[in-house]
Coordinates of C-alpha atoms in Angstrom, one line a residue:
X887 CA -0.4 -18.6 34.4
X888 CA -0.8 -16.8 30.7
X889 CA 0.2 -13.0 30.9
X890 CA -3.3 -12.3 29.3
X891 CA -6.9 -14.2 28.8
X892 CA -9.1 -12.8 26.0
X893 CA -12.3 -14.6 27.4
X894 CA -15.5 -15.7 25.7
X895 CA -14.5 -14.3 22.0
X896 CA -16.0 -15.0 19.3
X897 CA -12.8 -16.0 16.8
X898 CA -12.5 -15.3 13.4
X899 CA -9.5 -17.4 13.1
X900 CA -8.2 -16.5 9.7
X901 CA -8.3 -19.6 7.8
X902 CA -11.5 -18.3 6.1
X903 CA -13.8 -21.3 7.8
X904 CA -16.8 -20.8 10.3
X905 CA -16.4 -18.7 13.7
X906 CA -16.4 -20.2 16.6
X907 CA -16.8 -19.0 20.6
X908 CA -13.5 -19.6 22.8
X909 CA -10.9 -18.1 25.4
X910 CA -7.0 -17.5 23.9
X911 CA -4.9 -17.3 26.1
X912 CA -1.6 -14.9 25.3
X913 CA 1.8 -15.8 26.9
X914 CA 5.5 -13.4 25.8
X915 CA 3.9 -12.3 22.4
X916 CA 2.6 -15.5 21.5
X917 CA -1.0 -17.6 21.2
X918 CA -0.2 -20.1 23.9
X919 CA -3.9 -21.8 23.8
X920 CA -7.3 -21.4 21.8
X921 CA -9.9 -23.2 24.1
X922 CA -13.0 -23.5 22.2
X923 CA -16.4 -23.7 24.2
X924 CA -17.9 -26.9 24.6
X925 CA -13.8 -28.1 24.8
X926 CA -13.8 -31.9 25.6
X927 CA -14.1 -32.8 29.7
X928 CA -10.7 -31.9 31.3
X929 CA -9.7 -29.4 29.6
X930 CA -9.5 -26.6 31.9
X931 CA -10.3 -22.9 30.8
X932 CA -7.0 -21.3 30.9
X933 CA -6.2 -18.7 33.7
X934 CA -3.9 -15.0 33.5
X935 CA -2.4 -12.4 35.2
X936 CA -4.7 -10.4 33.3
X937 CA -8.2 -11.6 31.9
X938 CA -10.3 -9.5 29.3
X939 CA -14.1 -10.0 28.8
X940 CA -14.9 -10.4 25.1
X941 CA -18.6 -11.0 25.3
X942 CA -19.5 -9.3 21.9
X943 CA -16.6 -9.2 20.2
X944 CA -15.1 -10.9 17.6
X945 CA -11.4 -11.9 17.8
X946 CA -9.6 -11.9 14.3
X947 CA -5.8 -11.9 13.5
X948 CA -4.4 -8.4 13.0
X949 CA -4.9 -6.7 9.4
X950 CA -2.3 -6.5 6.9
X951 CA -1.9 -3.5 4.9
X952 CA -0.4 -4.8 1.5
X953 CA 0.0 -1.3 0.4
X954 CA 1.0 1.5 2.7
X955 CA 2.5 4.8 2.2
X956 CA 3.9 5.0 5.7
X957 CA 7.7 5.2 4.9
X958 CA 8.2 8.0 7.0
X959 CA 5.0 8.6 9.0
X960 CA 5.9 5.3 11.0
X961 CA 9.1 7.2 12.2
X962 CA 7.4 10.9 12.4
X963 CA 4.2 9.9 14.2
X964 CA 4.9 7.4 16.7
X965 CA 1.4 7.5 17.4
X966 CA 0.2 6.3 14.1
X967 CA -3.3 6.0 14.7
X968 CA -4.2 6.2 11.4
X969 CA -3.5 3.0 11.0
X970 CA -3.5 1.5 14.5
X971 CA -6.6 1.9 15.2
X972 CA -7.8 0.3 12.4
X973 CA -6.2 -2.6 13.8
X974 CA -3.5 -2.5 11.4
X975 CA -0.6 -4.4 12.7
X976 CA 1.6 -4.5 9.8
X977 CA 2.3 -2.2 6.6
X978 CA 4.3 -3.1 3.8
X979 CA 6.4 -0.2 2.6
X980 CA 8.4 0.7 -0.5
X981 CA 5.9 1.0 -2.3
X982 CA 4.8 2.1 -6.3
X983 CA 8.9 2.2 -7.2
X984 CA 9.5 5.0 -4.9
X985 CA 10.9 5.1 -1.9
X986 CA 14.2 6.3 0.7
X987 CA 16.5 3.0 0.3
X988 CA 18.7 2.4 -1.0
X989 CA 20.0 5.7 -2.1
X990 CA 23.1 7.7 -2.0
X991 CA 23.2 11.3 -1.1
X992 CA 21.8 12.7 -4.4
X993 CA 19.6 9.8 -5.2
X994 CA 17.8 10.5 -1.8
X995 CA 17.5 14.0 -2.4
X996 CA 15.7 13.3 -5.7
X997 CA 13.1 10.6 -4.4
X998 CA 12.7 13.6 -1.3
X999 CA 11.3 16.3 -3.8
X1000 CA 9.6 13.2 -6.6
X1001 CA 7.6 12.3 -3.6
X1002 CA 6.9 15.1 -1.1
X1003 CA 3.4 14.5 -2.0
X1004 CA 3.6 11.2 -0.5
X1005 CA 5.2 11.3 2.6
X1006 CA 6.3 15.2 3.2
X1007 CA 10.1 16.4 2.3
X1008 CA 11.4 14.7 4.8
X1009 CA 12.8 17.5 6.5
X1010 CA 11.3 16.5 10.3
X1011 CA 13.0 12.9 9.4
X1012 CA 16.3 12.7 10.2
X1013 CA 17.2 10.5 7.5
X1014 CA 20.5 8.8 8.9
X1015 CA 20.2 5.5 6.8
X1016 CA 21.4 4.8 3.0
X1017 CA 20.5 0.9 2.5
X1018 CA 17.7 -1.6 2.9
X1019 CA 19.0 -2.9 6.0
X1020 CA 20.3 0.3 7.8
X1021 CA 16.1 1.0 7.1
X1022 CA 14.8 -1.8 8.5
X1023 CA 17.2 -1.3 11.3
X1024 CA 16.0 2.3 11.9
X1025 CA 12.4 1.0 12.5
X1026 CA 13.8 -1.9 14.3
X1027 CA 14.2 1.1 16.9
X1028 CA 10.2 0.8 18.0
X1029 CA 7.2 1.8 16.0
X1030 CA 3.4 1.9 16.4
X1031 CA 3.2 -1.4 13.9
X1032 CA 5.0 -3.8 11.7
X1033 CA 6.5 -3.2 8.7
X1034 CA 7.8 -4.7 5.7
X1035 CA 9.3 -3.1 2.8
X1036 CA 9.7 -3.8 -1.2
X1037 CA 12.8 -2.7 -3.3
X1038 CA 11.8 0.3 -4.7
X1039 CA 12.7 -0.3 -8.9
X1040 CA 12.4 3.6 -9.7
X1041 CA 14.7 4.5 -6.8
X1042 CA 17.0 1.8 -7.9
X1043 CA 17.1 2.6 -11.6
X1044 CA 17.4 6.6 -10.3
X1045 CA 20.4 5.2 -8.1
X1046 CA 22.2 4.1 -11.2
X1047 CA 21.3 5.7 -13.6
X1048 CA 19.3 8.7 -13.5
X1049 CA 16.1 10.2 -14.9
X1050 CA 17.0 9.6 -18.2
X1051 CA 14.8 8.3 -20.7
X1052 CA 16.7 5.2 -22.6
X1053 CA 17.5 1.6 -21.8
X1054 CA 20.1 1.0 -19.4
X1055 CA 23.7 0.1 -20.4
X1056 CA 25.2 -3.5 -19.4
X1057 CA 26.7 -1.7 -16.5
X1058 CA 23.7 -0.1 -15.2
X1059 CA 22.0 -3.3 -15.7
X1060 CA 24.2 -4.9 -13.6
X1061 CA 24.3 -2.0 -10.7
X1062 CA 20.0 -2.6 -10.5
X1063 CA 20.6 -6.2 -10.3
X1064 CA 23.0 -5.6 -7.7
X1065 CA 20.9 -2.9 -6.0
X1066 CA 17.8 -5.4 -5.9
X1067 CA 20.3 -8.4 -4.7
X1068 CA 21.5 -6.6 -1.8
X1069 CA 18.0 -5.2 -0.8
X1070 CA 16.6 -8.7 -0.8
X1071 CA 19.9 -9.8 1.4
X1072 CA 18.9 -7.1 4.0
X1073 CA 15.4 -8.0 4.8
X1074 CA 13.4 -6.4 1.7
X1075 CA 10.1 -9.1 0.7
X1076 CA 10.0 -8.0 -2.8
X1077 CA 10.5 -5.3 -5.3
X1078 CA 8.0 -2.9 -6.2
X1079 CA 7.4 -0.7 -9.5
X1080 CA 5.5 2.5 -10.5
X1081 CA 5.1 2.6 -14.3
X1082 CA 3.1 5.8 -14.5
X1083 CA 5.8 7.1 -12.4
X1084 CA 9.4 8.7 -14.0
X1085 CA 12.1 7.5 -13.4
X1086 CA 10.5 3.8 -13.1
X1087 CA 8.5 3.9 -15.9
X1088 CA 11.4 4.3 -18.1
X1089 CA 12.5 0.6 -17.8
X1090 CA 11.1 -1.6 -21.0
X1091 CA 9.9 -5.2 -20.1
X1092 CA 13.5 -6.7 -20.8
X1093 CA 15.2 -4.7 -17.8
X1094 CA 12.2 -5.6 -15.0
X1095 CA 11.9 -9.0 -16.2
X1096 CA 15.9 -8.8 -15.6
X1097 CA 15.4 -7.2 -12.0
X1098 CA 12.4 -10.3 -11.4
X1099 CA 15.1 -12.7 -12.0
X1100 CA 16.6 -11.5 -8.8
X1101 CA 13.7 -11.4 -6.8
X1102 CA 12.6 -14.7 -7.7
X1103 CA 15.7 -16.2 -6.7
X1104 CA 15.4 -14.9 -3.2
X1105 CA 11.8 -16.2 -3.2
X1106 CA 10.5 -12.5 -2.6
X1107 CA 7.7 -11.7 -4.8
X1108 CA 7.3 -8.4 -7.3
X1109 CA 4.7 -5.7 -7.1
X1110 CA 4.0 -3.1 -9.7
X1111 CA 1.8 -0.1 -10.2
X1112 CA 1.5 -1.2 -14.1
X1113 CA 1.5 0.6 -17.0
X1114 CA -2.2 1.6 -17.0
X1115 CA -5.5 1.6 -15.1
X1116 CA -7.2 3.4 -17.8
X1117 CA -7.3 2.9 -21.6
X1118 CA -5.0 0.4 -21.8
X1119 CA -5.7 -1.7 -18.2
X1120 CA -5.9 -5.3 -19.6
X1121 CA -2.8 -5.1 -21.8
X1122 CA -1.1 -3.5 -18.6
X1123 CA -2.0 -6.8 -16.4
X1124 CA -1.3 -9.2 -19.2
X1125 CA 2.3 -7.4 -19.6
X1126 CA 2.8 -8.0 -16.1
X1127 CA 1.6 -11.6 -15.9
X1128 CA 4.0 -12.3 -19.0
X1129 CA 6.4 -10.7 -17.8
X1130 CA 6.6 -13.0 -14.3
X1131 CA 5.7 -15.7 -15.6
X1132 CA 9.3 -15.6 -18.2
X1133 CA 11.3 -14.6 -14.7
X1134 CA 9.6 -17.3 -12.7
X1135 CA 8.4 -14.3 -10.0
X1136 CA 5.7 -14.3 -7.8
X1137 CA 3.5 -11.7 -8.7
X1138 CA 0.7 -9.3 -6.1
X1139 CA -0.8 -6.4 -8.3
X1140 CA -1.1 -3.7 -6.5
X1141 CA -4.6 -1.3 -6.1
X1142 CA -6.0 -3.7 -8.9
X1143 CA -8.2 -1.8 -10.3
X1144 CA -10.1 -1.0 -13.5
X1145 CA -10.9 2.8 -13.2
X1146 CA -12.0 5.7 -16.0
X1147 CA -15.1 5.2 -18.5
X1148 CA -13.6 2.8 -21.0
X1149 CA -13.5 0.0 -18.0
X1150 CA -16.8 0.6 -16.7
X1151 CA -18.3 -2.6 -15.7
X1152 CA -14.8 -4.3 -16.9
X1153 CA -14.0 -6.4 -14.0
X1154 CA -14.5 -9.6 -15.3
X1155 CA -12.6 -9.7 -18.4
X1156 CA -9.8 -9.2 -15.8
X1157 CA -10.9 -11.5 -13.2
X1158 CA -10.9 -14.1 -15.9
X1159 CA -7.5 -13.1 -17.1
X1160 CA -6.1 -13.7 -13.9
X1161 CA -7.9 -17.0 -13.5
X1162 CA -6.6 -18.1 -16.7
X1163 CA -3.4 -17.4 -15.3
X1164 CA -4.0 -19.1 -12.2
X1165 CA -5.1 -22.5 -13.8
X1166 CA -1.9 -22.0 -15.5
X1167 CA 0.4 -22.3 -12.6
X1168 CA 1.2 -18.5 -12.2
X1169 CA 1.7 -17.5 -8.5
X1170 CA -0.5 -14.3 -8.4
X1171 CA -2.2 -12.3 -6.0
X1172 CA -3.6 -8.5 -5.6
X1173 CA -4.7 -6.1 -3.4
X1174 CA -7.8 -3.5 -3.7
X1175 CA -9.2 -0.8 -1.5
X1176 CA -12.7 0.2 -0.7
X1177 CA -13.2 3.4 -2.6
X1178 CA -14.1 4.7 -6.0
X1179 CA -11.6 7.6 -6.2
X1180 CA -7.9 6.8 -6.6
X1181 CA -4.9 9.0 -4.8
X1182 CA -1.8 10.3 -6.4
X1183 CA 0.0 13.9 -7.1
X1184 CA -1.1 16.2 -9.5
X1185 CA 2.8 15.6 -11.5
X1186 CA 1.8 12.0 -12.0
X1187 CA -0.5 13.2 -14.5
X1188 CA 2.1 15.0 -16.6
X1189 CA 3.4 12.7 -19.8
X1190 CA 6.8 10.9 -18.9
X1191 CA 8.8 13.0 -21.8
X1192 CA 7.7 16.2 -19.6
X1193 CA 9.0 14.4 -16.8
X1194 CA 12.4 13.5 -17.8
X1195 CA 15.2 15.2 -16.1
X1196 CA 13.8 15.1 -12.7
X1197 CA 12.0 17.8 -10.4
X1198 CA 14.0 20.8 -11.5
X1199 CA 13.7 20.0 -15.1
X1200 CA 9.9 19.4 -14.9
X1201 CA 9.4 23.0 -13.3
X1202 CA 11.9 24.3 -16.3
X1203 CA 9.2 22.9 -19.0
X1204 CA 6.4 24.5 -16.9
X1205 CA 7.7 27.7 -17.3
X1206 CA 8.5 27.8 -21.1
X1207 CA 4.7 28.2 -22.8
X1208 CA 5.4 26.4 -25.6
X1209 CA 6.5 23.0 -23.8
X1210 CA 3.6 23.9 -21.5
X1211 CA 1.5 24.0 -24.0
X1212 CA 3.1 20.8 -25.6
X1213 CA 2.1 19.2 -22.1
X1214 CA -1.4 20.6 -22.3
X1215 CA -2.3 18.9 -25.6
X1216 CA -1.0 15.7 -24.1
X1217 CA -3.1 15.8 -20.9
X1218 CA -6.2 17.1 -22.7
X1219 CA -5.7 15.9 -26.1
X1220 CA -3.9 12.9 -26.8
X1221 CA -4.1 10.9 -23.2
X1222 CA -0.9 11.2 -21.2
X1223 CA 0.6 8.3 -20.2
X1224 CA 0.9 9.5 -17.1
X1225 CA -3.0 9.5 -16.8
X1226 CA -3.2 6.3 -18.1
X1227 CA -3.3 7.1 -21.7
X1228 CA -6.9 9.1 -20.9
X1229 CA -7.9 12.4 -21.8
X1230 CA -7.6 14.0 -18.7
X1231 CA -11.2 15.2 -17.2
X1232 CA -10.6 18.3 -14.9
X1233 CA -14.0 17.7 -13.4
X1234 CA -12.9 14.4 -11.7
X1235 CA -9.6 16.0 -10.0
X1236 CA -10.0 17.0 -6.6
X1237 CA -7.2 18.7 -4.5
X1238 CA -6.4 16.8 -1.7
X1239 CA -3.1 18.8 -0.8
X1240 CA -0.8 21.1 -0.9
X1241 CA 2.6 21.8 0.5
X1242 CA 2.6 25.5 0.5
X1243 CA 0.6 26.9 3.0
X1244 CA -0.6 30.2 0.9
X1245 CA -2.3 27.4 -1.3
X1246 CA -4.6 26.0 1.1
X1247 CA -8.0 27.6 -0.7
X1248 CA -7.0 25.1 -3.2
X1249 CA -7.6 22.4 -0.7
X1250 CA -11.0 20.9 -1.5
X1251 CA -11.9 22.2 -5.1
X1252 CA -12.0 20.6 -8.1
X1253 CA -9.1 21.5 -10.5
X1254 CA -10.7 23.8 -13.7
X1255 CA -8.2 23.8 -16.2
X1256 CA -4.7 23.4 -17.3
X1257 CA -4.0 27.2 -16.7
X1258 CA -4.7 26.4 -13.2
X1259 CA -2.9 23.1 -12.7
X1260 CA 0.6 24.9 -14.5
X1261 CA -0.1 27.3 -11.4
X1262 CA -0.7 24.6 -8.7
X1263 CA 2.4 22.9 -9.6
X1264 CA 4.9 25.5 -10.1
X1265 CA 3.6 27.4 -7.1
X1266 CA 3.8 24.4 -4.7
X1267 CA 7.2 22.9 -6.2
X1268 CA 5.0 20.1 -7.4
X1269 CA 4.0 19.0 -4.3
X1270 CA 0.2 19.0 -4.8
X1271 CA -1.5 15.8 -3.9
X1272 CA -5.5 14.8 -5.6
X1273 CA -8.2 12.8 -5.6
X1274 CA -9.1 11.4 -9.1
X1275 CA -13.2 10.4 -9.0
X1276 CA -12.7 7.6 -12.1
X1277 CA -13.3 4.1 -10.5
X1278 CA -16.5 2.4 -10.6
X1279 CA -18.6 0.8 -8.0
X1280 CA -19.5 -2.8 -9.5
X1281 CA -15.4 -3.2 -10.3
X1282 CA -14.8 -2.8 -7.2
X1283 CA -17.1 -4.9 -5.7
X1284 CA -16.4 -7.7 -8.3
X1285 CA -12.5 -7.5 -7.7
X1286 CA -12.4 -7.9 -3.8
X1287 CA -14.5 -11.2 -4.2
X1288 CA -11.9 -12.6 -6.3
X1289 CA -10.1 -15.7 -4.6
X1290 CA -6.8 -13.9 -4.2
X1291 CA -7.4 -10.6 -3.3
X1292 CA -6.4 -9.2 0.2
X1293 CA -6.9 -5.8 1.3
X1294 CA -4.5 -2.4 1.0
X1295 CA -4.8 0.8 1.6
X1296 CA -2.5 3.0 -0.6
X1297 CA -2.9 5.9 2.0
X1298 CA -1.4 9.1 2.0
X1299 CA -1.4 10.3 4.7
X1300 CA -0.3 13.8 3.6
X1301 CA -2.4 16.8 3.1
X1302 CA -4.7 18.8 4.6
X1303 CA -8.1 16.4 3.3
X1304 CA -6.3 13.2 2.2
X1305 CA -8.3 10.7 1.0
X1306 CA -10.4 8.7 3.7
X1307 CA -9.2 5.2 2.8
X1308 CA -5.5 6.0 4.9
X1309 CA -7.5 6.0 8.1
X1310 CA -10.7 3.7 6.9
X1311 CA -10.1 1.2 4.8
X1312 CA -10.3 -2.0 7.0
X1313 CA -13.4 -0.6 8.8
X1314 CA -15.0 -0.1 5.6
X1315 CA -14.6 -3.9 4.5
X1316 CA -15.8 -4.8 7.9
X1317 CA -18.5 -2.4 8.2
X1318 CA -19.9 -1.5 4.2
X1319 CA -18.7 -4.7 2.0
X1320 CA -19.5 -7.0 5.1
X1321 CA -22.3 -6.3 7.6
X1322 CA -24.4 -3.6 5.2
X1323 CA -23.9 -4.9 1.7
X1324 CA -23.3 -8.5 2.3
X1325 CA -20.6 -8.6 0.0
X1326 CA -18.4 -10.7 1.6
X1327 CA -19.3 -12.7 5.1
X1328 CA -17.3 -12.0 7.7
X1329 CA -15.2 -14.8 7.5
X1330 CA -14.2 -14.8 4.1
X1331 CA -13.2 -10.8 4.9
X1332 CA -10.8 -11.8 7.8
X1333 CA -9.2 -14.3 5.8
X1334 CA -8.6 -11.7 3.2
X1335 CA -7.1 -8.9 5.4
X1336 CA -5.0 -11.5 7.3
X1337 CA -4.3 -15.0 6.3
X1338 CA -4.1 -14.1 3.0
X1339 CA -1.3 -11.8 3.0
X1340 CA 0.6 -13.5 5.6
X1341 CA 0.9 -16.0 3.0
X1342 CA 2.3 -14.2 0.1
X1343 CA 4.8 -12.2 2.3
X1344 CA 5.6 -15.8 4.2
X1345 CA 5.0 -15.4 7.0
X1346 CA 4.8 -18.8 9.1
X1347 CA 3.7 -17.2 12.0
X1348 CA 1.3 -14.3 11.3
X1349 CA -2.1 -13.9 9.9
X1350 CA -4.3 -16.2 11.9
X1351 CA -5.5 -17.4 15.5
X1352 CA -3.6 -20.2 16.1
X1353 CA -1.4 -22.0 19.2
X1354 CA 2.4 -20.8 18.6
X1355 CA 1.5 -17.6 16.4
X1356 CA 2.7 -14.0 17.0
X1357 CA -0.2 -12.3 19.3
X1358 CA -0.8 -9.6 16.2
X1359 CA -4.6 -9.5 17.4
X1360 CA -7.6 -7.2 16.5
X1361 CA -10.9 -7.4 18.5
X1362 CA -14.1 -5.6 16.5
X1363 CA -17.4 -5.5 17.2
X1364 CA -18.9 -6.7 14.0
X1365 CA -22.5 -4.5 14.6
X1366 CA -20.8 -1.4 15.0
X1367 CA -17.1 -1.7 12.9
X1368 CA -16.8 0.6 10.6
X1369 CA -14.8 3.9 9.6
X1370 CA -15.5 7.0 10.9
X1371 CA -13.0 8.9 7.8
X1372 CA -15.5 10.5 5.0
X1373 CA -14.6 12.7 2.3
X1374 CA -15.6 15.9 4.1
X1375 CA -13.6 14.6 7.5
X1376 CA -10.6 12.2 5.9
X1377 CA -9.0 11.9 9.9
X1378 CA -12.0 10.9 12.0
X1379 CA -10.6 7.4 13.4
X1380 CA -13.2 4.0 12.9
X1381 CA -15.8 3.0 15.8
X1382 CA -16.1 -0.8 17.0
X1383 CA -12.3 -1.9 17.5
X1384 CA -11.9 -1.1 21.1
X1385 CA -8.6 -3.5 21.3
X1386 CA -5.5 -4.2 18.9
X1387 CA -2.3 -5.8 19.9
X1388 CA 1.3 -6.6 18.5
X1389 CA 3.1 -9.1 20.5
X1390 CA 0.5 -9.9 23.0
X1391 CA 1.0 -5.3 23.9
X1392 CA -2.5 -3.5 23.6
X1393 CA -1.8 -0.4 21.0
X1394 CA -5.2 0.2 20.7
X1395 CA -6.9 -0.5 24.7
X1396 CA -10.7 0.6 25.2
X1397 CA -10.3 2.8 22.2
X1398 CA -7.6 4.6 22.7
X1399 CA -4.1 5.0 21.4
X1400 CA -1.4 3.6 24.0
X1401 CA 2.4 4.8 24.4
X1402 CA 3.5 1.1 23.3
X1403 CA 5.5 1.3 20.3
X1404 CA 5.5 -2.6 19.9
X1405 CA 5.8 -2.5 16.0
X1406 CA 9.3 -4.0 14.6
X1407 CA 10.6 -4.3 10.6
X1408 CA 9.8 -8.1 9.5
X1409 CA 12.3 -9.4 7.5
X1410 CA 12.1 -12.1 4.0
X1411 CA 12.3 -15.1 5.2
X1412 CA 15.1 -17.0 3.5
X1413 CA 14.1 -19.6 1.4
X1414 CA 14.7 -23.3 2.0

């Protein structure tokens, strides 16, 4: 007798084909049996200690979230709903070239203040771990769901050698390689990169392609925030492609998107970049979320030369009116790179957050100048988080068809009105891009949040209905899935997915959160 029945689903299996109407049966974490109706004579309909009526719901593997910003939330919040109930069952962390390993004492107290933002300061975390492993071992202690996590490249190149502006020496080269090398060893699927974000974006093409070496040797695969999503998006991707393609590196673009007037309507010059790659023999994937507005902190915007130094040198330029000033012409002016070589336009940036509680009138309002951005970040430390409103609605559209895109969220889950794709995203493909616009069928969707991904991060056993897989299971009800977040009311949880599990335990039962911290890091597999 199974441990569990999930009775007269209708399964959305992951392999992108046609759904089909069957019982799977569950037995210690694992799909033991998929018993499709109308099964041949003799084939009995399998029994369990516990049996679960699916009439009206539609069985699916659990989604993965190929871009999460959950590096501490998963050990502050064991609850996690923002992503559980989603039916999230596993994040990939380390994301955008910034995150908590592997650091030494000063290093982590630099990535603490760079990304407060992000995931808080860290100061309800107690941060007992230094490397990869001693990470992965930390959430190894029980979390809500999965994770797996990428070298971060600007914590590495911080790690060894600073913020400073310049190519690394021989010896600093090495130290990243090593860095990278013994991230990989410990469990780590990949390396990330943010290169609109100091210290990462320092690095010149020769140094990452050095660092995808390394990854591509330990068949993990590399993931960067490029240079640009704005004026100069297509040269960005085609960096990155070349790039890869000379270290022999699996490559997933992360949030690919083509965002701020001069890509309007853009897609499909880089659709067709990326299929020209493709044909070619390049190993590339991407991930996209929902939305039209993107997520970051108000520093990010700031040109890299203002940047330099690190936290306490940026706040030192702030203060001085004439490199403030230097800064402003930059933003407004010239096109930082930090805003993706675009003229910044104050209309489109909305504050999402702020860290200092005497700031929360902020919270909500469009920013209305430079004079009141120099305030927002000095008084808050730089902690302020934003919307930007500069993606476009056919891109987006266009991109998530593509034939490797999977789904990610890139929430951050900080601030008082984050952005509603941390607790919507997979709700909105199911509900929006599926059932209302038709954009994608269903199947196709599944395949995209689940089977998909498994496959890049290699995972044998995960990302589809199948006898023998891990019991990482969603059940939706595909006429009413769909997120309940909006801009006005970022935290309302979705409707329609009454039931999620992780190895075969309900996180999610009858719409509610359980106390079952199932969730465990998942490891690279080694290769060969």
């Amino acid at each position: 007798m199974m441990d569990l029945v999930i009775r007269d689903a209708e399964v959305v299996d992951g392999s992108g084909g046609p759904s089909y109407r069957a019982d799977v049966a569950i037995d210690r974490g694992r799909i033991a049996a998929v018993v499709q109706e109308g099964a041949a004579a003799g084939c009995r309909r399998p029994t369990g200690r516990r049996v679960l009526d699916a009439e009206g719901l539609a069985l699916s593997p659990g989604f993965i979230d190929m871009h999460a910003h959950s590096d501490l939330a998963l050990l502050r919040d064991p609850d996690h709903s923002a992503k559980a109930a989603q039916g999230v069952t596993l994040e990939v962390l380390g994301q955008d070239g910034l995150s908590y390993a592997p650091v030494d004492d000063r290093t982590l107290a630099e990535v603490r203040r760079a990304i407060t933002g992000w995931n808080g300061d860290g100061s309800d975390v107690d941060l007992d771990w230094r490397t990869v492993g001693e990470y992965l071992d930390r959430l190894d202690r029980g979390i809500a769901v999965n994770a797996a996590y990428l070298v971060p490249q600007g914590t590495v190149r911080m790690y060894a050698m600073g913020w400073e502006d310049r190519p690394a020496t021989q010896a600093e080269l090495d130290r990243m390689r090593q860095l990278v090398a013994e991230g990989l060893e410990q469990g780590a699927v990949g390396m990330s990169s943010g290169l609109t974000y100091t210290p990462g974006m320092y690095a010149p093409d020769a140094e990452l392609t050095e660092l995808c070496r390394v990854v591509a040797r330990y068949g993990g695969y590399y993931c960067p925030h490029h240079r640009s999503y704005g004026a100069g998006a297509l040269r960005a991707y085609e960096e990155m492609v070349a790039l890869t393609r000379e270290a022999g590196c699996a490559l997933h673009l992360a949030h690919a998107t083509m965002n701020f007037g001069v890509n309007k309507g853009r897609a499909p010059e880089l659709l067709a970049l990326l299929d020209r790659a493709l044909d070619d023999g390049s190993d590339i994937s991407l991930d996209t979320y929902p939305y039209t507005p993107g997520c970051t902190t108000l520093l990010a915007l700031l040109p890299s030369w203002a940047q330099e130094g690190g936290p306490e040198a940026v706040l030192a330029r702030l203060a001085d009116a004439g490199t403030a000033e230097r800064v402003r012409y930059d933003l407004e002016v010239t096109g930082s790179d930090g805003c993706h070589g675009v003229p910044v336009d104050w209309d489109t940036i909305e504050i999402s957050g702020v860290t200092e509680p005497g700031l929360g009138a902020y919270v909500g309002r469009r920013v209305d100048g430079w004079d009141t951005a120099r305030r927002l970040l000095t008084a808050d430390r730089l902690g302020t988080t934003i919307l930007q409103h500069v993606g476009h609605e056919e891109n987006v559209r266009a991109i998530m068809r593509h034939r490797v895109h999977t789904g990610g969220s890139d929430g951050i889950l900080q601030g008082a009105k984050p952005h509603p794709r941390a607790y919507g995203t997979f709700p909105e493909y199911l509900g929006r891009y599926v059932r209302e616009l038709g954009v994608l069928t269903l199947e196709e969707c599944v395949a995209h949040l689940t089977a998909r991904p498994a496959a890049r991060l290699r995972l044998p056993d995960r990302g589809r209905v199948k006898e023998g897989y891990k019991a990482d299971l969603v059940l939706f009800d595909p006429a009413t899935v769909a997120a309940g977040s909006t801009y006005e009311n970022p935290r309302a949880l979705p409707v329609g997915i009454p039931h999620v599990l992780i190895d075969g335990r309900f996180v999610i039962e009858d719409g509610r959160r359980t106390d079952v911290l199932a969730g465990r890091a998942i490891r690279r597999t080694p290769v060969g």
